[in-house]
Amino acid sequence: MSSIEKRKHKQITIKHIAREAGFSFSTVAKALRNDPVVRLDTRQKILDAARKLNYYPNLMAKTLRSRKSKTIGIILNDLTNPLYYETIEEIEKKLKKSGYTMILSDSNFDLSIERENLITMLSKNADGIIFSPVSSSSDNMEIIFTNGINTVFIDAKPDNDRINYVYIDHQMASFLATEYLIDNGHKDILLFNGPKYLSSSDEFLKGYRKALEKNNIEMDESLLLWGDISIEKSYNKFLDLYHDKDSIPFSAVICLSDLMAIGIYKAARELGLHIPENLSVIGYDNIFVSEFLNPPLTTIHAPKKRVGLKAVEILLSRIENENGGYTKIELKPRLFVRESVSRFSK
Amino acid sequence: MSSIEKRKHKQITIKHIAREAGFSFSTVAKALRNDPVVRLDTRQKILDAARKLNYYPNLMAKTLRSRKSKTIGIILNDLTNPLYYETIEEIEKKLKKSGYTMILSDSNFDLSIERENLITMLSKNADGIIFSPVSSSSDNMEIIFTNGINTVFIDAKPDNDRINYVYIDHQMASFLATEYLIDNGHKDILLFNGPKYLSSSDEFLKGYRKALEKNNIEMDESLLLWGDISIEKSYNKFLDLYHDKDSIPFSAVICLSDLMAIGIYKAARELGLHIPENLSVIGYDNIFVSEFLNPPLTTIHAPKKRVGLKAVEILLSRIENENGGYTKIELKPRLFVRESVSRFSK
DNA sequence: TTGTACGCGTTATCAG
DNA sequence: CTGATAACGCGTACAA
């Protein structure tokens, strides 16, 4: 294939416009930015020529020159988790309104993939990153600090002063859930937590402990179950609990995620357990379907849209006025009572 | 703020490595690509220097020079629709494996936003586009053809020979649904279709018509309802149907999307209609929750992962070996019987 | 008001 | 084997 063939779709540049309109290319550059130093009628001619040639600017060249790419990197950990849908949509809308684009990538809870993702964002000159880290204490954090790229953490709050984050108070979430169950007469409450390496699991456990303490209930360590944020895995893990047992030593379950609650629903159906008569369940996140489950899931609502909204606001403000301090926002979850919890009395 | 301040985080370039390692920058460039013309030990020194300085390449410069950005644009229409996420995740994984990144954007069923999205992809020198168009006959199609950018359509098959697409046979989907209902004794079947401007609505209607014809049932035009792909809107629209009516003139509903079916579930609960005793419901897509609804939703499964997988395969193959023809793939949907349809007998 | 020259970080070609 | 130089498309001093 000849080298002419290869570049058959050569891009229209300001030079082409210059030739077409009969001006030098630097005048064209100014005209395209509507710079008032260019006379109105020549500006008009140039814009006409641009339209005629279907010109669009080469953002790579622009970025290379200006060091602003108008793109934001989003790094998440599980793109199939509906938890993120609303956040992502909100981010996309907000960014577009301000003329930004987003590069989306998934680390799959894997530190080395996360590392690659981070480097990619740097390589592509992202102006900023919205970042849900695998762990808030990994080496990957260094990449962000040494390169000084503007970033907003979501789902984590690293203990570093020079950082922005939008955090949902997971501790409060489990606290609310636990107290609600206690108020309804439950004492033996299983905490179906996320994986150990997640800082949210940590926080979730703390809130649970706190609520038990406050109500003078001693925590039974056997009622702590570590799982994964996945319907299938939760389903399996929950079934396993029942092997060789005639009765269960708890009357209620709190899940780190609505997805895990859905897994329990499925297991319960197979085990012939009725929710909430035989087992009460509380979830966390309030994903869009929780309301439509059978029975509708009582859950702790996480303000997902606000996370996206705030993250973008903070990021853009830091990008646009370089000075300015660091912003730390802590959003509060709320209990949504539906029908998966029953009053318990022995 | 001084101009020195502004560029405080100057990127490490091959020139810095050159100075550090004591070679010219063009030798460095070759060494970094492991070009064997560079002697092994100098290659080693250079790589060491690069690692020491935490070098990462500037992809903007690379792209400007090579006209390959290693990024793919994804243009969808409703980022909150769970339908897309399995596809997106699959795309993301596949792309990453091949060293590509994705820019994700949402057109929101709006032609002018779609236009912007397309231009952005061009401006950012995307190597290709995976594209779910608002309409397969709009002016925006021109942008793709005149610029000759590699694209794979999903959710639509424009009538143009020089195009790639991965299409799910929507006509077959509604055909399957309709026949299944007829087999179960239903004759008065409401088609709860998507918006008129969607080509999938068109196809969906055709399949429905075909199934009725084949079974010698005359179509009652009043049993065709145009809606939107949204839980809330479907819920409202369905409630409206019942105003000032004592009974409903149909025993079953087919929805263009599981989301619409969920809207109906909600409406039915409020109206005191039991599914499937008083009303049978079939959805389309088989999103991950359909199985967990009450009752589990009978639906037509759409092979969402395969759509993503195939789309990326086609796109990358076209990008990497420029020649090659156009690929058109038509994926077949499948009926998933669950519990939202009952046998009907008057 | 318009034009010229240079640099952003790469890759590619050609000399040495 | 290594190094100098031009080019990718754009922005910005500075000169005219």
mmCIF file of C-alpha atoms in Angstrom, chain A residues 73-214:
data_model
loop_
_atom_site.group_PDB
_atom_site.id
_atom_site.type_symbol
_atom_site.label_atom_id
_atom_site.label_comp_id
_atom_site.label_asym_id
_atom_site.label_seq_id
_atom_site.Cartn_x
_atom_site.Cartn_y
_atom_site.Cartn_z
ATOM 1 C CA GLY A 73 -10.221 10.438 33.212
ATOM 2 C CA ILE A 74 -12.702 8.341 35.153
ATOM 3 C CA ILE A 75 -11.333 5.277 36.879
ATOM 4 C CA LEU A 76 -13.801 2.914 38.451
ATOM 5 C CA ASN A 77 -13.711 -0.642 39.674
ATOM 6 C CA ASP A 78 -16.736 -2.391 38.338
ATOM 7 C CA LEU A 79 -18.535 -0.962 35.381
ATOM 8 C CA THR A 80 -21.357 -3.439 35.687
ATOM 9 C CA ASN A 81 -22.289 -2.276 39.151
ATOM 10 C CA PRO A 82 -25.479 -0.233 38.704
ATOM 11 C CA LEU A 83 -24.302 1.849 41.606
ATOM 12 C CA TYR A 84 -22.203 3.743 39.123
ATOM 13 C CA TYR A 85 -24.765 4.326 36.378
ATOM 14 C CA GLU A 86 -26.245 7.461 37.813
ATOM 15 C CA THR A 87 -22.873 8.810 38.817
ATOM 16 C CA ILE A 88 -21.418 8.252 35.383
ATOM 17 C CA GLU A 89 -24.352 9.806 33.609
ATOM 18 C CA GLU A 90 -24.203 12.841 35.833
ATOM 19 C CA ILE A 91 -20.491 13.219 35.249
ATOM 20 C CA GLU A 92 -20.886 12.900 31.508
ATOM 21 C CA LYS A 93 -23.594 15.544 31.352
ATOM 22 C CA LYS A 94 -21.760 18.001 33.526
ATOM 23 C CA LEU A 95 -18.508 17.559 31.645
ATOM 24 C CA LYS A 96 -20.121 17.985 28.258
ATOM 25 C CA LYS A 97 -21.770 21.180 29.378
ATOM 26 C CA SER A 98 -18.310 22.551 30.113
ATOM 27 C CA GLY A 99 -16.776 21.283 26.902
ATOM 28 C CA TYR A 100 -14.976 18.310 28.379
ATOM 29 C CA THR A 101 -14.898 14.671 27.378
ATOM 30 C CA MET A 102 -14.346 11.647 29.531
ATOM 31 C CA ILE A 103 -12.122 8.625 29.196
ATOM 32 C CA LEU A 104 -13.641 5.789 31.137
ATOM 33 C CA SER A 105 -11.734 2.843 32.463
ATOM 34 C CA ASP A 106 -12.196 -0.015 34.850
ATOM 35 C CA SER A 107 -9.560 -1.327 37.238
ATOM 36 C CA ASN A 108 -11.484 -4.401 38.259
ATOM 37 C CA PHE A 109 -10.107 -4.170 41.797
ATOM 38 C CA ASP A 110 -6.672 -4.990 40.430
ATOM 39 C CA LEU A 111 -3.775 -2.764 41.459
ATOM 40 C CA SER A 112 -1.673 -3.363 38.385
ATOM 41 C CA ILE A 113 -4.551 -2.569 36.066
ATOM 42 C CA GLU A 114 -5.218 0.506 38.141
ATOM 43 C CA ARG A 115 -1.630 1.520 37.664
ATOM 44 C CA GLU A 116 -1.914 1.207 33.909
ATOM 45 C CA ASN A 117 -5.109 3.213 33.937
ATOM 46 C CA LEU A 118 -3.444 5.987 35.854
ATOM 47 C CA ILE A 119 -0.470 6.087 33.500
ATOM 48 C CA THR A 120 -2.798 6.150 30.520
ATOM 49 C CA MET A 121 -4.589 9.173 31.902
ATOM 50 C CA LEU A 122 -1.266 10.887 32.347
ATOM 51 C CA SER A 123 -0.096 9.866 28.891
ATOM 52 C CA LYS A 124 -3.259 11.204 27.358
ATOM 53 C CA ASN A 125 -2.733 14.454 29.202
ATOM 54 C CA ALA A 126 -5.993 14.271 31.091
ATOM 55 C CA ASP A 127 -6.660 17.563 32.827
ATOM 56 C CA GLY A 128 -7.952 15.732 35.854
ATOM 57 C CA ILE A 129 -9.080 12.399 37.236
ATOM 58 C CA ILE A 130 -12.138 11.196 39.070
ATOM 59 C CA PHE A 131 -10.841 8.224 40.880
ATOM 60 C CA SER A 132 -12.293 5.345 42.787
ATOM 61 C CA PRO A 133 -9.138 3.592 44.006
ATOM 62 C CA VAL A 134 -8.770 -0.083 44.726
ATOM 63 C CA SER A 135 -7.174 0.822 48.020
ATOM 64 C CA SER A 136 -6.483 4.223 49.447
ATOM 65 C CA SER A 137 -3.048 3.243 50.677
ATOM 66 C CA SER A 138 -1.459 1.556 47.679
ATOM 67 C CA ASP A 139 1.671 2.655 45.857
ATOM 68 C CA ASN A 140 -0.505 3.874 43.032
ATOM 69 C CA MET A 141 -1.379 6.909 45.103
ATOM 70 C CA GLU A 142 2.185 8.066 44.554
ATOM 71 C CA ILE A 143 1.597 8.387 40.848
ATOM 72 C CA ILE A 144 -1.014 11.005 41.512
ATOM 73 C CA PHE A 145 0.989 12.987 44.013
ATOM 74 C CA THR A 146 4.284 13.036 42.179
ATOM 75 C CA ASN A 147 2.645 14.106 38.957
ATOM 76 C CA GLY A 148 0.464 16.637 40.660
ATOM 77 C CA ILE A 149 -2.531 15.902 38.487
ATOM 78 C CA ASN A 150 -5.813 17.260 39.775
ATOM 79 C CA THR A 151 -7.891 14.446 41.115
ATOM 80 C CA VAL A 152 -11.038 13.910 43.092
ATOM 81 C CA PHE A 153 -11.407 10.679 44.970
ATOM 82 C CA ILE A 154 -14.744 9.028 45.236
ATOM 83 C CA ASP A 155 -15.490 5.972 47.352
ATOM 84 C CA ALA A 156 -12.396 6.634 49.436
ATOM 85 C CA LYS A 157 -10.778 9.295 51.535
ATOM 86 C CA PRO A 158 -7.031 8.845 51.719
ATOM 87 C CA ASP A 159 -5.483 10.345 54.821
ATOM 88 C CA ASN A 160 -3.624 13.103 53.064
ATOM 89 C CA ASP A 161 -4.330 16.784 53.366
ATOM 90 C CA ARG A 162 -3.605 17.717 49.802
ATOM 91 C CA ILE A 163 -6.463 15.796 48.305
ATOM 92 C CA ASN A 164 -10.041 16.327 47.171
ATOM 93 C CA TYR A 165 -12.736 13.787 47.776
ATOM 94 C CA VAL A 166 -16.444 13.241 47.710
ATOM 95 C CA TYR A 167 -17.173 10.560 50.185
ATOM 96 C CA ILE A 168 -20.288 8.797 51.283
ATOM 97 C CA ASP A 169 -20.253 8.080 54.981
ATOM 98 C CA HIS A 170 -20.239 4.279 54.943
ATOM 99 C CA GLN A 171 -19.907 4.119 58.674
ATOM 100 C CA MET A 172 -23.135 6.005 59.070
ATOM 101 C CA ALA A 173 -24.776 3.718 56.520
ATOM 102 C CA SER A 174 -24.188 0.543 58.498
ATOM 103 C CA PHE A 175 -24.935 2.362 61.709
ATOM 104 C CA LEU A 176 -28.356 3.370 60.416
ATOM 105 C CA ALA A 177 -29.047 -0.125 59.174
ATOM 106 C CA THR A 178 -28.005 -1.773 62.415
ATOM 107 C CA GLU A 179 -29.973 0.571 64.617
ATOM 108 C CA TYR A 180 -33.053 0.131 62.495
ATOM 109 C CA LEU A 181 -32.840 -3.614 62.898
ATOM 110 C CA ILE A 182 -32.262 -3.340 66.625
ATOM 111 C CA ASP A 183 -35.239 -1.040 66.917
ATOM 112 C CA ASN A 184 -37.224 -3.782 65.270
ATOM 113 C CA GLY A 185 -36.209 -6.322 67.864
ATOM 114 C CA HIS A 186 -33.303 -7.973 66.077
ATOM 115 C CA LYS A 187 -30.222 -8.887 68.077
ATOM 116 C CA ASP A 188 -28.465 -11.502 66.004
ATOM 117 C CA ILE A 189 -27.554 -9.596 62.932
ATOM 118 C CA LEU A 190 -25.286 -10.948 60.235
ATOM 119 C CA LEU A 191 -23.012 -8.404 58.625
ATOM 120 C CA PHE A 192 -22.482 -9.490 55.034
ATOM 121 C CA ASN A 193 -19.521 -7.279 54.312
ATOM 122 C CA GLY A 194 -17.484 -6.632 51.172
ATOM 123 C CA PRO A 195 -13.949 -7.847 50.581
ATOM 124 C CA LYS A 196 -11.389 -7.131 53.280
ATOM 125 C CA TYR A 197 -9.138 -4.982 51.145
ATOM 126 C CA LEU A 198 -11.869 -2.426 50.499
ATOM 127 C CA SER A 199 -11.738 0.563 52.772
ATOM 128 C CA SER A 200 -15.510 0.794 52.548
ATOM 129 C CA SER A 201 -15.758 -2.650 54.109
ATOM 130 C CA ASP A 202 -13.681 -1.336 56.952
ATOM 131 C CA GLU A 203 -15.894 1.629 57.533
ATOM 132 C CA PHE A 204 -18.999 -0.462 57.177
ATOM 133 C CA LEU A 205 -17.792 -2.787 59.898
ATOM 134 C CA LYS A 206 -17.015 0.142 62.186
ATOM 135 C CA GLY A 207 -20.513 1.551 61.921
ATOM 136 C CA TYR A 208 -21.979 -1.842 62.677
ATOM 137 C CA ARG A 209 -19.772 -2.244 65.733
ATOM 138 C CA LYS A 210 -20.654 1.197 66.954
ATOM 139 C CA ALA A 211 -24.373 0.593 66.735
ATOM 140 C CA LEU A 212 -24.096 -2.693 68.588
ATOM 141 C CA GLU A 213 -22.012 -1.117 71.317
ATOM 142 C CA LYS A 214 -24.360 1.763 71.733
#
